[in-house]
GROMACS .gro file of C-alpha atoms in nm:
model
  315
    1MET     CA    1   8.263  -9.875   2.543
    2PHE     CA    2   8.164 -10.011   2.899
    3ALA     CA    3   7.892  -9.723   2.898
    4THR     CA    4   7.754  -9.855   2.565
    5LEU     CA    5   7.638 -10.196   2.713
    6LEU     CA    6   7.440 -10.021   2.981
    7ASP     CA    7   7.093 -10.072   2.998
    8ASP     CA    8   6.786 -10.077   3.212
    9ASP     CA    9   6.773 -10.479   3.177
   10VAL     CA   10   7.160 -10.507   3.338
   11ALA     CA   11   7.137 -10.658   3.679
   12PHE     CA   12   7.459 -10.519   3.815
   13GLY     CA   13   7.831 -10.404   3.654
   14VAL     CA   14   8.169 -10.552   3.752
   15LEU     CA   15   8.484 -10.316   3.682
   16THR     CA   16   8.797 -10.335   3.766
   17GLU     CA   17   9.062 -10.075   3.897
   18GLU     CA   18   9.284 -10.057   3.646
   19ALA     CA   19   9.022 -10.098   3.338
   20VAL     CA   20   8.873  -9.797   3.462
   21ARG     CA   21   9.184  -9.602   3.604
   22SER     CA   22   9.249  -9.397   3.288
   23SER     CA   23   8.920  -9.439   3.118
   24ASP     CA   24   8.692  -9.126   3.050
   25LEU     CA   25   8.404  -9.178   3.314
   26LYS     CA   26   8.191  -8.917   3.148
   27PRO     CA   27   7.965  -9.111   2.926
   28VAL     CA   28   7.890  -9.366   3.225
   29ALA     CA   29   7.870  -9.096   3.496
   30ALA     CA   30   7.594  -8.966   3.253
   31TRP     CA   31   7.403  -9.245   3.172
   32ILE     CA   32   7.406  -9.305   3.562
   33SER     CA   33   7.246  -8.955   3.650
   34ALA     CA   34   6.990  -9.027   3.365
   35GLN     CA   35   6.901  -9.319   3.497
   36PRO     CA   36   6.483  -9.341   3.600
   37SER     CA   37   6.364  -9.275   3.927
   38TRP     CA   38   6.317  -9.632   4.021
   39SER     CA   39   6.684  -9.788   3.901
   40ASP     CA   40   7.034  -9.731   4.100
   41LEU     CA   41   7.259  -9.984   3.904
   42PRO     CA   42   7.498 -10.157   4.165
   43PHE     CA   43   7.844 -10.185   4.061
   44ILE     CA   44   8.121 -10.427   4.187
   45VAL     CA   45   8.471 -10.264   4.154
   46LEU     CA   46   8.754 -10.528   4.213
   47THR     CA   47   9.022 -10.328   4.353
   48THR     CA   48   9.445 -10.444   4.441
   49ARG     CA   49   9.551 -10.480   4.786
   50GLY     CA   50   9.473 -10.148   5.017
   51GLY     CA   51   9.311 -10.016   4.713
   52GLY     CA   52   9.002  -9.930   4.906
   53PRO     CA   53   8.805  -9.586   4.892
   54GLU     CA   54   8.973  -9.456   5.242
   55ARG     CA   55   9.298  -9.496   5.099
   56ASN     CA   56   9.295  -9.487   4.726
   57PRO     CA   57   9.181  -9.143   4.590
   58ALA     CA   58   9.107  -9.305   4.222
   59ALA     CA   59   8.861  -9.567   4.408
   60ALA     CA   60   8.700  -9.296   4.635
   61ARG     CA   61   8.630  -9.101   4.266
   62LEU     CA   62   8.476  -9.409   4.152
   63SER     CA   63   8.283  -9.384   4.428
   64GLU     CA   64   8.143  -9.054   4.361
   65VAL     CA   65   8.077  -9.136   3.975
   66LEU     CA   66   7.909  -9.490   4.018
   67ALA     CA   67   7.751  -9.403   4.363
   68ASN     CA   68   7.583  -9.730   4.407
   69VAL     CA   69   7.929  -9.953   4.413
   70THR     CA   70   8.076 -10.204   4.643
   71PHE     CA   71   8.468 -10.263   4.624
   72LEU     CA   72   8.612 -10.582   4.641
   73GLU     CA   73   8.975 -10.631   4.747
   74ARG     CA   74   9.175 -10.910   4.534
   75PRO     CA   75   9.263 -11.176   4.619
   76PHE     CA   76   8.920 -11.296   4.732
   77HIS     CA   77   8.739 -11.606   4.784
   78ALA     CA   78   8.505 -11.697   4.555
   79THR     CA   79   8.218 -11.720   4.773
   80SER     CA   80   8.293 -11.358   4.875
   81PHE     CA   81   8.222 -11.254   4.557
   82ILE     CA   82   7.950 -11.418   4.509
   83SER     CA   83   7.779 -11.304   4.831
   84ILE     CA   84   7.837 -10.971   4.705
   85ALA     CA   85   7.707 -11.029   4.351
   86LYS     CA   86   7.375 -11.210   4.509
   87THR     CA   87   7.349 -10.882   4.738
   88ALA     CA   88   7.378 -10.675   4.449
   89LEU     CA   89   7.117 -10.881   4.242
   90ARG     CA   90   6.881 -10.865   4.515
   91GLY     CA   91   6.881 -10.510   4.523
   92ARG     CA   92   6.825 -10.475   4.158
   93LEU     CA   93   6.541 -10.727   4.191
   94ARG     CA   94   6.383 -10.488   4.422
   95GLN     CA   95   6.469 -10.209   4.207
   96TYR     CA   96   6.208 -10.403   3.907
   97GLN     CA   97   5.978 -10.472   4.137
   98ALA     CA   98   5.942 -10.100   4.221
   99ARG     CA   99   5.930 -10.057   3.832
  100ALA     CA  100   5.639 -10.263   3.794
  101HIS     CA  101   5.490 -10.087   4.081
  102LEU     CA  102   5.543  -9.749   3.962
  103GLU     CA  103   5.426  -9.823   3.597
  104ALA     CA  104   5.108 -10.005   3.751
  105LEU     CA  105   5.040  -9.661   3.928
  106SER     CA  106   5.098  -9.480   3.639
  107GLU     CA  107   4.889  -9.705   3.430
  108GLY     CA  108   4.641  -9.662   3.676
  109GLU     CA  109   4.698  -9.265   3.713
  110ARG     CA  110   4.622  -9.239   3.356
  111ARG     CA  111   4.290  -9.477   3.360
  112LEU     CA  112   4.181  -9.262   3.639
  113GLN     CA  113   4.238  -8.928   3.458
  114THR     CA  114   4.052  -9.078   3.175
  115ALA     CA  115   3.774  -9.161   3.414
  116LEU     CA  116   3.793  -8.852   3.588
  117ALA     CA  117   3.792  -8.687   3.245
  118ALA     CA  118   3.495  -8.867   3.072
  119GLY     CA  119   3.306  -8.809   3.403
  120ARG     CA  120   3.403  -8.419   3.434
  121LEU     CA  121   3.488  -8.511   3.797
  122GLY     CA  122   3.714  -8.286   3.937
  123ALA     CA  123   3.976  -8.446   4.215
  124TRP     CA  124   4.084  -8.301   4.503
  125GLU     CA  125   4.292  -8.388   4.843
  126LEU     CA  126   4.290  -8.180   5.194
  127GLU     CA  127   4.569  -8.253   5.458
  128LEU     CA  128   4.379  -8.206   5.755
  129SER     CA  129   4.657  -8.105   5.992
  130SER     CA  130   4.741  -7.802   5.794
  131MET     CA  131   4.413  -7.780   5.522
  132ARG     CA  132   4.644  -7.766   5.260
  133LEU     CA  133   4.413  -7.825   4.972
  134SER     CA  134   4.542  -7.976   4.638
  135ALA     CA  135   4.259  -7.964   4.387
  136SER     CA  136   4.297  -8.033   3.991
  137ASP     CA  137   4.163  -7.767   3.749
  138THR     CA  138   3.857  -7.940   3.683
  139CYS     CA  139   3.792  -7.912   4.055
  140LYS     CA  140   3.869  -7.578   4.023
  141ALA     CA  141   3.612  -7.481   3.745
  142ILE     CA  142   3.363  -7.643   3.964
  143PHE     CA  143   3.417  -7.392   4.194
  144GLY     CA  144   3.439  -7.097   3.916
  145ARG     CA  145   3.794  -7.051   3.946
  146GLY     CA  146   4.033  -7.074   3.670
  147PRO     CA  147   4.356  -7.323   3.603
  148ASP     CA  148   4.605  -7.091   3.718
  149GLU     CA  149   4.372  -6.940   4.016
  150GLU     CA  150   4.458  -6.999   4.369
  151PHE     CA  151   4.247  -7.212   4.541
  152THR     CA  152   4.303  -7.253   4.923
  153TYR     CA  153   4.066  -7.433   5.199
  154ASP     CA  154   3.952  -7.077   5.272
  155ASN     CA  155   3.858  -7.013   4.912
  156LEU     CA  156   3.628  -7.333   4.903
  157VAL     CA  157   3.489  -7.182   5.209
  158LYS     CA  158   3.392  -6.858   5.096
  159CYS     CA  159   3.241  -6.975   4.770
  160ILE     CA  160   2.997  -7.237   4.989
  161TYR     CA  161   2.633  -7.096   4.972
  162PRO     CA  162   2.626  -6.940   5.358
  163ASP     CA  163   2.288  -7.153   5.444
  164ASP     CA  164   2.494  -7.458   5.322
  165ARG     CA  165   2.815  -7.392   5.516
  166HIS     CA  166   2.691  -7.536   5.819
  167LEU     CA  167   2.581  -7.883   5.658
  168VAL     CA  168   2.948  -7.922   5.475
  169GLN     CA  169   3.109  -7.856   5.822
  170ALA     CA  170   2.870  -8.088   5.987
  171SER     CA  171   2.992  -8.363   5.730
  172LEU     CA  172   3.326  -8.312   5.711
  173ASP     CA  173   3.326  -8.313   6.131
  174ARG     CA  174   3.145  -8.666   6.103
  175THR     CA  175   3.360  -8.839   5.852
  176ILE     CA  176   3.690  -8.726   6.056
  177GLU     CA  177   3.501  -8.872   6.380
  178THR     CA  178   3.340  -9.160   6.250
  179GLY     CA  179   3.598  -9.262   5.949
  180ARG     CA  180   3.270  -9.255   5.715
  181ASP     CA  181   3.283  -9.134   5.361
  182TYR     CA  182   3.222  -8.809   5.299
  183SER     CA  183   2.932  -8.723   5.067
  184VAL     CA  184   2.743  -8.385   5.052
  185GLU     CA  185   2.572  -8.172   4.789
  186HIS     CA  186   2.594  -7.792   4.852
  187ARG     CA  187   2.534  -7.460   4.661
  188THR     CA  188   2.839  -7.233   4.548
  189ILE     CA  189   2.841  -6.928   4.454
  190TRP     CA  190   3.105  -6.808   4.204
  191PRO     CA  191   3.306  -6.510   4.158
  192ASP     CA  192   3.039  -6.342   3.901
  193GLY     CA  193   2.784  -6.410   4.167
  194SER     CA  194   2.593  -6.688   3.980
  195VAL     CA  195   2.484  -6.980   4.215
  196HIS     CA  196   2.552  -7.351   4.099
  197TRP     CA  197   2.567  -7.677   4.294
  198ALA     CA  198   2.848  -7.934   4.364
  199GLU     CA  199   2.840  -8.283   4.465
  200VAL     CA  200   3.158  -8.374   4.640
  201HIS     CA  201   3.242  -8.733   4.762
  202ALA     CA  202   3.593  -8.836   4.953
  203GLN     CA  203   3.741  -9.093   5.160
  204LEU     CA  204   3.958  -9.049   5.511
  205TYR     CA  205   4.290  -9.153   5.509
  206THR     CA  206   4.455  -9.260   5.854
  207ASP     CA  207   4.773  -9.264   5.972
  208ARG     CA  208   4.946  -9.581   6.120
  209TYR     CA  209   4.802  -9.499   6.447
  210GLY     CA  210   4.443  -9.458   6.355
  211SER     CA  211   4.425  -9.045   6.343
  212ALA     CA  212   4.279  -8.861   6.035
  213LYS     CA  213   4.565  -8.809   5.802
  214LYS     CA  214   4.412  -8.639   5.501
  215LEU     CA  215   4.104  -8.655   5.226
  216VAL     CA  216   4.108  -8.760   4.897
  217GLY     CA  217   3.798  -8.736   4.690
  218VAL     CA  218   3.604  -8.612   4.378
  219SER     CA  219   3.363  -8.300   4.320
  220PHE     CA  220   3.102  -8.307   4.026
  221ASP     CA  221   2.958  -7.992   3.879
  222ALA     CA  222   2.525  -8.065   3.975
  223THR     CA  223   2.401  -7.742   3.831
  224ALA     CA  224   2.204  -7.890   3.559
  225ARG     CA  225   2.071  -8.178   3.705
  226LYS     CA  226   1.971  -7.974   4.007
  227THR     CA  227   1.781  -7.713   3.780
  228SER     CA  228   1.648  -8.012   3.586
  229GLU     CA  229   1.502  -8.164   3.947
  230GLU     CA  230   1.368  -7.781   4.054
  231ASN     CA  231   1.172  -7.745   3.694
  232LEU     CA  232   1.037  -8.115   3.743
  233ARG     CA  233   0.926  -8.047   4.106
  234ARG     CA  234   0.726  -7.716   3.982
  235LEU     CA  235   0.588  -7.893   3.695
  236ASN     CA  236   0.492  -8.174   3.944
  237GLU     CA  237   0.351  -7.880   4.177
  238SER     CA  238   0.176  -7.753   3.838
  239LEU     CA  239   0.030  -8.038   3.728
  240GLU     CA  240  -0.118  -8.125   4.115
  241GLU     CA  241  -0.272  -7.812   4.156
  242ARG     CA  242  -0.441  -7.860   3.779
  243VAL     CA  243  -0.573  -8.179   3.888
  244LYS     CA  244  -0.681  -8.062   4.214
  245GLU     CA  245  -0.863  -7.755   3.995
  246ARG     CA  246  -1.020  -8.008   3.775
  247THR     CA  247  -1.119  -8.235   4.044
  248GLY     CA  248  -1.323  -7.995   4.201
  249GLU     CA  249  -1.473  -7.880   3.876
  250VAL     CA  250  -1.580  -8.240   3.849
  251HIS     CA  251  -1.727  -8.274   4.208
  252ALA     CA  252  -1.906  -7.954   4.141
  253ALA     CA  253  -2.029  -8.057   3.836
  254HIS     CA  254  -2.145  -8.397   3.973
  255ARG     CA  255  -2.346  -8.227   4.252
  256SER     CA  256  -2.509  -7.999   3.998
  257LEU     CA  257  -2.612  -8.327   3.802
  258VAL     CA  258  -2.759  -8.486   4.111
  259GLU     CA  259  -2.968  -8.165   4.225
  260GLU     CA  260  -3.069  -8.157   3.888
  261VAL     CA  261  -3.179  -8.533   3.851
  262ALA     CA  262  -3.352  -8.499   4.204
  263GLN     CA  263  -3.561  -8.177   4.062
  264ARG     CA  264  -3.617  -8.386   3.776
  265GLU     CA  265  -3.745  -8.681   3.958
  266LYS     CA  266  -3.952  -8.451   4.239
  267ALA     CA  267  -4.149  -8.263   3.925
  268GLU     CA  268  -4.208  -8.661   3.775
  269GLU     CA  269  -4.378  -8.723   4.083
  270GLN     CA  270  -4.576  -8.480   4.111
  271LEU     CA  271  -4.709  -8.484   3.757
  272ARG     CA  272  -4.812  -8.841   3.828
  273HIS     CA  273  -4.953  -8.749   4.132
  274SER     CA  274  -5.135  -8.458   3.924
  275GLN     CA  275  -5.256  -8.724   3.680
  276LYS     CA  276  -5.412  -8.972   3.922
  277MET     CA  277  -5.588  -8.655   4.087
  278GLU     CA  278  -5.740  -8.588   3.758
  279ALA     CA  279  -5.805  -8.955   3.708
  280ILE     CA  280  -5.999  -9.006   4.014
  281GLU     CA  281  -6.245  -8.662   3.965
  282PRO     CA  282  -6.490  -8.752   3.723
  283SER     CA  283  -6.569  -9.068   3.896
  284ARG     CA  284  -6.654  -8.847   4.183
  285THR     CA  285  -6.894  -8.633   3.980
  286GLY     CA  286  -7.061  -8.923   3.807
  287ALA     CA  287  -7.160  -9.044   4.133
  288ALA     CA  288  -7.319  -8.722   4.282
  289GLN     CA  289  -7.596  -8.684   4.002
  290PRO     CA  290  -7.806  -8.962   4.065
  291CYS     CA  291  -7.818  -8.841   4.435
  292ARG     CA  292  -7.951  -8.520   4.325
  293GLN     CA  293  -8.159  -8.648   4.122
  294ARG     CA  294  -8.357  -8.847   4.368
  295ALA     CA  295  -8.314  -8.593   4.578
  296ARG     CA  296  -8.547  -8.379   4.351
  297CYS     CA  297  -8.791  -8.695   4.332
  298ASP     CA  298  -8.829  -8.694   4.653
  299ALA     CA  299  -8.895  -8.324   4.693
  300GLY     CA  300  -9.145  -8.318   4.397
  301TRP     CA  301  -9.360  -8.602   4.540
  302GLY     CA  302  -9.353  -8.485   4.919
  303SER     CA  303  -9.502  -8.156   4.742
  304SER     CA  304  -9.776  -8.351   4.549
  305VAL     CA  305  -9.942  -8.538   4.870
  306ASP     CA  306  -9.905  -8.201   5.055
  307PHE     CA  307 -10.132  -8.043   4.763
  308ALA     CA  308 -10.378  -8.361   4.754
  309ALA     CA  309 -10.416  -8.318   5.136
  310ARG     CA  310 -10.509  -7.972   5.089
  311ARG     CA  311 -10.761  -8.023   4.823
  312THR     CA  312 -10.901  -8.290   5.043
  313GLY     CA  313 -11.000  -8.085   5.368
  314SER     CA  314 -11.118  -7.805   5.144
  315ARG     CA  315 -11.400  -8.042   5.048
   0.00000   0.00000   0.00000
């Protein structure tokens, strides 16, 4: 009967030694053992004088069955019972607080797992004292491992691309020394020999003395993004080369056009000069003819004078 009244909302239980002396306590013991991790229901057992567990085998049996039990010998003062009841109640209230925290953590864990799954992020934790690595199935997959495969810190280091190991170790050392967040991108080599990219972020946790204790972080498969970036880089280089070639062609065409224009202007200048000379030549020719005619007249006149003088002399 008493066992049916027990549940998680009960603050504490009060029993008398006489009531449980001949009772079957198996249902009570079963309920107590099935309590959630946060619960440890307190019990108060009212015993007769000299009925404590140190002198009473039955009370000792109750102590083993009920676990969290306080014995109060009768007769007792009311203030004694009130004091014990308040102590049991305070203990139970702390258990309820622990339940609330656990429920909040559980809800936060569920949300975290949902976020990790949605973002395809792998969770991991590294104990720095032992370098013991704990990794989720998604984290293992990012490094080419199956869910059931062992994945130690040594396995992690071996799968890092050789040229990137110094970068990873330097980032780890800097985080441990300075407390700054751990953030690095590096290539990985899967067991099949294929090369992939991993993006890793983590926070450093310290103990109460400020010493580095562990790293807790997430990993992301950055292969697709890195491949796209590489393709884009190659495309940009190709476009820049094409633009460079096209610019050279345009400059060459411009130089050719400038030379052609210069040659044409030179030819036009020569043509204008030739036409000008042709226009001047007839004028020179027309002015020379009267001079030649005058010279012929003068020559003819001179000849006539000479002939007349000869005839006069002969007479």
